[in-house]
Coordinates of C-alpha atoms in Angstrom, one line a residue:
X7 CA 13.7 178.7 135.6
X8 CA 15.0 181.5 137.8
X9 CA 16.4 179.0 140.4
X10 CA 18.3 177.1 137.7
X11 CA 19.8 180.3 136.4
X12 CA 20.9 181.3 139.9
X13 CA 22.7 177.9 140.5
X14 CA 24.4 178.1 137.1
X15 CA 25.6 181.7 137.9
X16 CA 27.0 180.5 141.3
X17 CA 28.9 177.6 139.7
X18 CA 30.4 179.9 137.1
X19 CA 31.6 182.3 139.8
X20 CA 33.2 179.5 141.8
X21 CA 35.1 178.2 138.7
X22 CA 36.2 181.7 137.9
X23 CA 37.5 182.3 141.5
X24 CA 39.4 179.0 141.5
X25 CA 41.0 179.9 138.1
X26 CA 42.0 183.3 139.5
X27 CA 43.6 181.7 142.6
X28 CA 45.6 179.3 140.3
X29 CA 46.8 182.2 138.2
X30 CA 47.8 184.1 141.3
X31 CA 50.0 181.2 142.4
X32 CA 48.0 179.9 145.3
X33 CA 49.5 176.5 146.4
X34 CA 47.1 173.6 146.9
X35 CA 46.7 172.2 150.4
X36 CA 49.2 169.5 151.3
X37 CA 46.5 167.8 153.4
X38 CA 44.2 167.2 150.4
X39 CA 43.6 163.6 149.5
X40 CA 45.4 162.3 146.4
X41 CA 43.5 162.9 143.2
X42 CA 42.1 160.1 141.1
X43 CA 43.9 159.4 137.7
X44 CA 41.0 160.9 135.7
X45 CA 40.9 164.0 137.9
X46 CA 44.6 164.4 137.7
X47 CA 44.5 164.2 133.9
X48 CA 41.7 166.8 133.8
X49 CA 43.7 169.0 136.2
X50 CA 46.8 168.9 134.0
X51 CA 44.6 169.7 131.0
X52 CA 43.2 172.7 132.8
X53 CA 46.6 174.2 133.5
X54 CA 47.6 172.3 136.7
X55 CA 44.7 173.4 139.0
X56 CA 42.1 171.0 140.4
X57 CA 38.5 172.0 140.1
X58 CA 36.6 172.1 143.4
X59 CA 34.2 169.3 144.3
X60 CA 31.5 169.1 146.8
X61 CA 32.2 167.3 150.1
X62 CA 29.5 164.8 149.5
X63 CA 30.6 164.0 146.0
X64 CA 34.3 163.6 147.0
X65 CA 33.4 161.2 149.9
X66 CA 31.0 159.0 147.9
X67 CA 32.0 159.1 144.3
X68 CA 34.8 156.5 143.4
X69 CA 37.6 157.1 140.9
X70 CA 37.4 156.2 137.2
X71 CA 39.6 153.0 137.7
X72 CA 37.6 151.8 140.6
X73 CA 40.3 152.4 143.3
X74 CA 39.4 154.0 146.6
X75 CA 41.5 157.0 147.4
X76 CA 39.6 158.0 150.5
X77 CA 41.1 158.7 154.0
X78 CA 40.3 155.1 155.1
X79 CA 42.6 153.6 152.4
X80 CA 45.7 155.4 153.7
X81 CA 48.4 153.4 155.6
X82 CA 50.6 154.8 158.4
X83 CA 54.3 154.4 157.6
X84 CA 56.8 154.2 160.5
X85 CA 60.4 154.9 159.8
X86 CA 63.2 153.2 161.7
X87 CA 65.1 155.7 163.8
X88 CA 67.4 155.7 166.8
X89 CA 64.5 156.4 169.2
X90 CA 62.4 153.4 168.2
X91 CA 65.0 150.7 168.0
X92 CA 64.1 147.7 170.2
X93 CA 64.6 143.9 170.3
X94 CA 62.0 141.5 169.1
X95 CA 59.5 140.3 171.8
X96 CA 61.1 137.4 173.7
X97 CA 64.6 138.1 172.4
X98 CA 66.0 139.0 175.8
X99 CA 65.3 136.9 178.9
X100 CA 66.1 138.7 182.2
X101 CA 67.4 136.7 185.1
X102 CA 65.5 136.4 188.3
X103 CA 66.4 139.0 190.9
X104 CA 67.2 137.6 194.3
X105 CA 66.6 139.1 197.7
X106 CA 63.7 141.3 196.6
X107 CA 60.9 140.1 198.9
X108 CA 58.8 137.0 199.2
X109 CA 56.9 137.8 196.0
X110 CA 59.9 137.2 193.9
X111 CA 60.2 133.6 194.9
X112 CA 63.9 134.3 195.8
X113 CA 63.5 136.6 198.7
X114 CA 64.8 136.5 202.3
X115 CA 67.5 133.8 202.1
X116 CA 67.8 134.2 198.3
X117 CA 67.6 130.4 197.7
X118 CA 70.5 129.5 200.0
X119 CA 68.5 128.1 202.8
X120 CA 69.1 128.6 206.5
X121 CA 72.7 128.8 207.8
X122 CA 75.5 126.4 206.9
X123 CA 78.7 126.8 205.0
X124 CA 76.9 127.2 201.6
X125 CA 74.7 130.0 203.0
X126 CA 77.7 132.2 204.0
X127 CA 79.2 134.8 201.7
X128 CA 82.4 133.8 200.1
X129 CA 83.6 130.9 197.9
X130 CA 81.8 128.1 199.7
X131 CA 82.9 124.5 199.2
X132 CA 85.8 123.6 196.9
X133 CA 84.6 121.6 193.8
X134 CA 86.9 118.7 194.7
X135 CA 85.7 118.5 198.3
X136 CA 84.2 115.1 199.1
X137 CA 82.9 115.6 202.6
X138 CA 86.2 114.9 204.4
X139 CA 87.2 111.6 202.7
X140 CA 90.4 111.4 200.6
X141 CA 90.0 113.3 197.3
X142 CA 90.0 111.4 194.0
X143 CA 93.1 113.0 192.7
X144 CA 94.9 111.9 195.9
X145 CA 93.7 108.3 195.7
X146 CA 94.9 107.8 192.1
X147 CA 98.5 106.6 191.7
X148 CA 101.1 108.9 190.0
X149 CA 103.8 107.7 187.6
X150 CA 106.6 109.6 185.9
X151 CA 107.3 113.3 185.8
X152 CA 107.6 116.1 183.3
X153 CA 111.1 117.1 182.4
X154 CA 111.2 120.9 182.3
X155 CA 114.6 120.8 180.6
X156 CA 113.5 118.7 177.7
X157 CA 114.2 120.0 174.2
X158 CA 111.2 119.4 172.0
X159 CA 112.1 118.2 168.5
X160 CA 110.0 118.3 165.3
X161 CA 109.3 114.7 164.2
X162 CA 109.8 113.8 160.6
X163 CA 109.5 110.3 159.2
X164 CA 111.7 108.7 156.6
X165 CA 108.5 107.7 154.7
X166 CA 107.6 111.4 154.4
X167 CA 111.0 112.1 152.9
X168 CA 110.4 109.5 150.2
X169 CA 106.9 111.0 149.5
X170 CA 108.4 114.5 149.0
X171 CA 111.1 113.1 146.8
X172 CA 108.5 111.4 144.6
X173 CA 106.5 114.7 144.4
X174 CA 109.6 116.5 143.3
X175 CA 109.7 118.8 146.3
X176 CA 113.0 117.4 147.6
X177 CA 116.0 116.5 145.4
X178 CA 118.3 113.7 146.1
X179 CA 121.9 115.0 146.6
X180 CA 124.3 113.7 144.0
X181 CA 127.9 112.6 144.8
X182 CA 129.9 115.6 145.9
X183 CA 126.8 117.7 146.7
X184 CA 126.0 119.2 150.1
X185 CA 123.6 117.0 152.2
X186 CA 120.0 117.9 152.9
X187 CA 119.6 120.2 155.9
X188 CA 116.8 121.4 158.1
X189 CA 116.6 124.5 155.8
X190 CA 115.8 122.2 152.8
X191 CA 113.1 120.5 154.8
X192 CA 111.5 123.8 155.7
X193 CA 111.7 125.1 152.1
X194 CA 110.0 121.9 150.9
X195 CA 107.1 122.5 153.2
X196 CA 107.6 119.6 155.5
X197 CA 107.5 121.9 158.6
X198 CA 107.5 125.6 159.4
X199 CA 110.5 127.5 160.5
X200 CA 108.6 128.9 163.5
X201 CA 108.0 125.3 164.7
X202 CA 111.6 124.4 164.9
X203 CA 112.6 125.4 168.4
X204 CA 115.4 123.0 169.2
X205 CA 115.8 120.9 166.0
X206 CA 114.4 118.1 163.9
X207 CA 114.4 114.4 164.8
X208 CA 114.1 111.7 162.1
X209 CA 111.9 108.8 162.9
X210 CA 111.5 105.4 161.2
X211 CA 107.8 105.3 160.2
X212 CA 107.6 104.2 156.6
X213 CA 111.1 102.8 156.6
X214 CA 110.3 100.1 154.1
X215 CA 109.1 102.7 151.5
X216 CA 112.4 104.5 151.5
X217 CA 114.4 103.6 148.4
X218 CA 116.3 106.8 147.5
X219 CA 119.9 107.1 148.7
X220 CA 119.8 110.4 150.5
X221 CA 122.4 112.3 152.5
X222 CA 120.9 114.4 155.3
X223 CA 121.9 116.3 158.4
X224 CA 119.4 116.5 161.3
X225 CA 119.6 117.1 165.0
X226 CA 118.7 113.6 166.1
X227 CA 117.6 110.3 164.6
X228 CA 116.1 107.0 165.8
X229 CA 117.8 103.6 165.3
X230 CA 115.2 102.5 162.8
X231 CA 115.6 105.7 160.8
X232 CA 119.4 105.3 160.7
X233 CA 119.1 101.7 159.6
X234 CA 116.5 102.6 156.9
X235 CA 118.7 105.3 155.4
X236 CA 121.8 103.2 155.4
X237 CA 119.9 100.3 153.9
X238 CA 118.9 102.5 151.0
X239 CA 122.6 103.5 150.4
X240 CA 122.4 107.0 152.0
X241 CA 124.1 108.8 154.8
X242 CA 122.8 110.5 157.9
X243 CA 124.7 112.9 160.2
X244 CA 123.4 114.2 163.5
X245 CA 124.5 117.8 164.1
X246 CA 124.0 119.8 167.3
X247 CA 122.3 123.1 166.8
X248 CA 121.7 125.7 169.5
X249 CA 119.1 128.4 169.2
X250 CA 121.5 130.8 167.5
X251 CA 122.7 128.2 165.0
X252 CA 119.1 127.3 164.1
X253 CA 118.3 130.9 163.5
X254 CA 121.3 131.4 161.3
X255 CA 120.4 128.4 159.3
X256 CA 116.7 129.0 158.9
X257 CA 116.9 132.8 158.5
X258 CA 120.3 133.7 157.0
X259 CA 119.0 137.1 155.9
X260 CA 119.1 138.1 159.5
X261 CA 122.9 137.7 159.6
X262 CA 123.9 139.9 156.6
X263 CA 127.4 141.5 156.7
X264 CA 127.8 144.9 158.4
X265 CA 131.0 146.0 156.6
X266 CA 134.5 146.4 158.0
X267 CA 135.6 147.3 161.5
X268 CA 136.6 150.9 160.5
X269 CA 133.1 151.6 159.0
X270 CA 134.2 151.4 155.4
X271 CA 131.5 150.3 152.9
X272 CA 132.7 147.1 151.3
X273 CA 130.1 145.6 149.0
X274 CA 131.7 142.1 149.2
X275 CA 131.7 142.1 153.0
X276 CA 128.1 143.4 153.1
X277 CA 126.8 140.7 150.8
X278 CA 128.5 137.9 152.7
X279 CA 126.5 136.7 155.7
X280 CA 128.2 136.7 159.1
X281 CA 127.4 133.2 160.4
X282 CA 128.2 132.4 164.1
X283 CA 130.6 129.6 164.9
X284 CA 129.1 126.2 165.5
X285 CA 128.5 125.5 169.2
X286 CA 129.8 122.4 170.9
X287 CA 127.2 119.8 172.0
X288 CA 126.7 119.4 175.8
X289 CA 128.6 116.6 177.5
X290 CA 125.5 114.5 177.9
X291 CA 125.2 114.3 174.1
X292 CA 128.8 113.5 173.4
X293 CA 129.6 109.9 172.4

């Protein structure tokens, strides 16, 4: 009976000392294992302090919900930082280093063999070298040449003109109206202004589909295209445009008026574009 009273007295003193520590503001240890839900509820009911438990009871006794909150159940979490960034295993394959001894399988001669033209430093043998015989590009015959003075034209077929007329993107000029120009073809979307470097040439593909009598002005035209337009009752005129004339036609906003010679501000002259005079065609293009 005396031993039971002694143990009860010790337990009461321990509880009293813990309560006093909580009242004095003693912070619980941050290294303490997480409390079970039942124990947490009891702690909140007792004013936010957790009652002490014996070491043996805390290591052996499970929680009320059956979960294990012991040290063995904890999982280490690694955060991604700049000092632990790395590729996945096998993501990078390093090349074999040459000339680093016989153990590297590419030591001594570094895989070049002994002597010879291919073993020397430098470019080695040219890729087209065939051992001294005539090279392939010299054995093949050559025909024709590339004219460096050729003026590349944008090709447009008469069948495409009829397609754009049917879609309503091109209008057929009436009697007394101005003919279609390269500017109208660019505005309709048949080509881009940046693609027209020297002019537009009209070709005869789809000539039997052309049925609209159109009047058009282009840089050049083929015989089939001329015949197709005239057969449909239209007119075609070939006009020579140099680079300046093409720029003035396709981008007239670049040639706005700059006022009078004396610097006076004249609204009528400023709104009127200053178009350069038409250049004469070269003698080779004259009829």
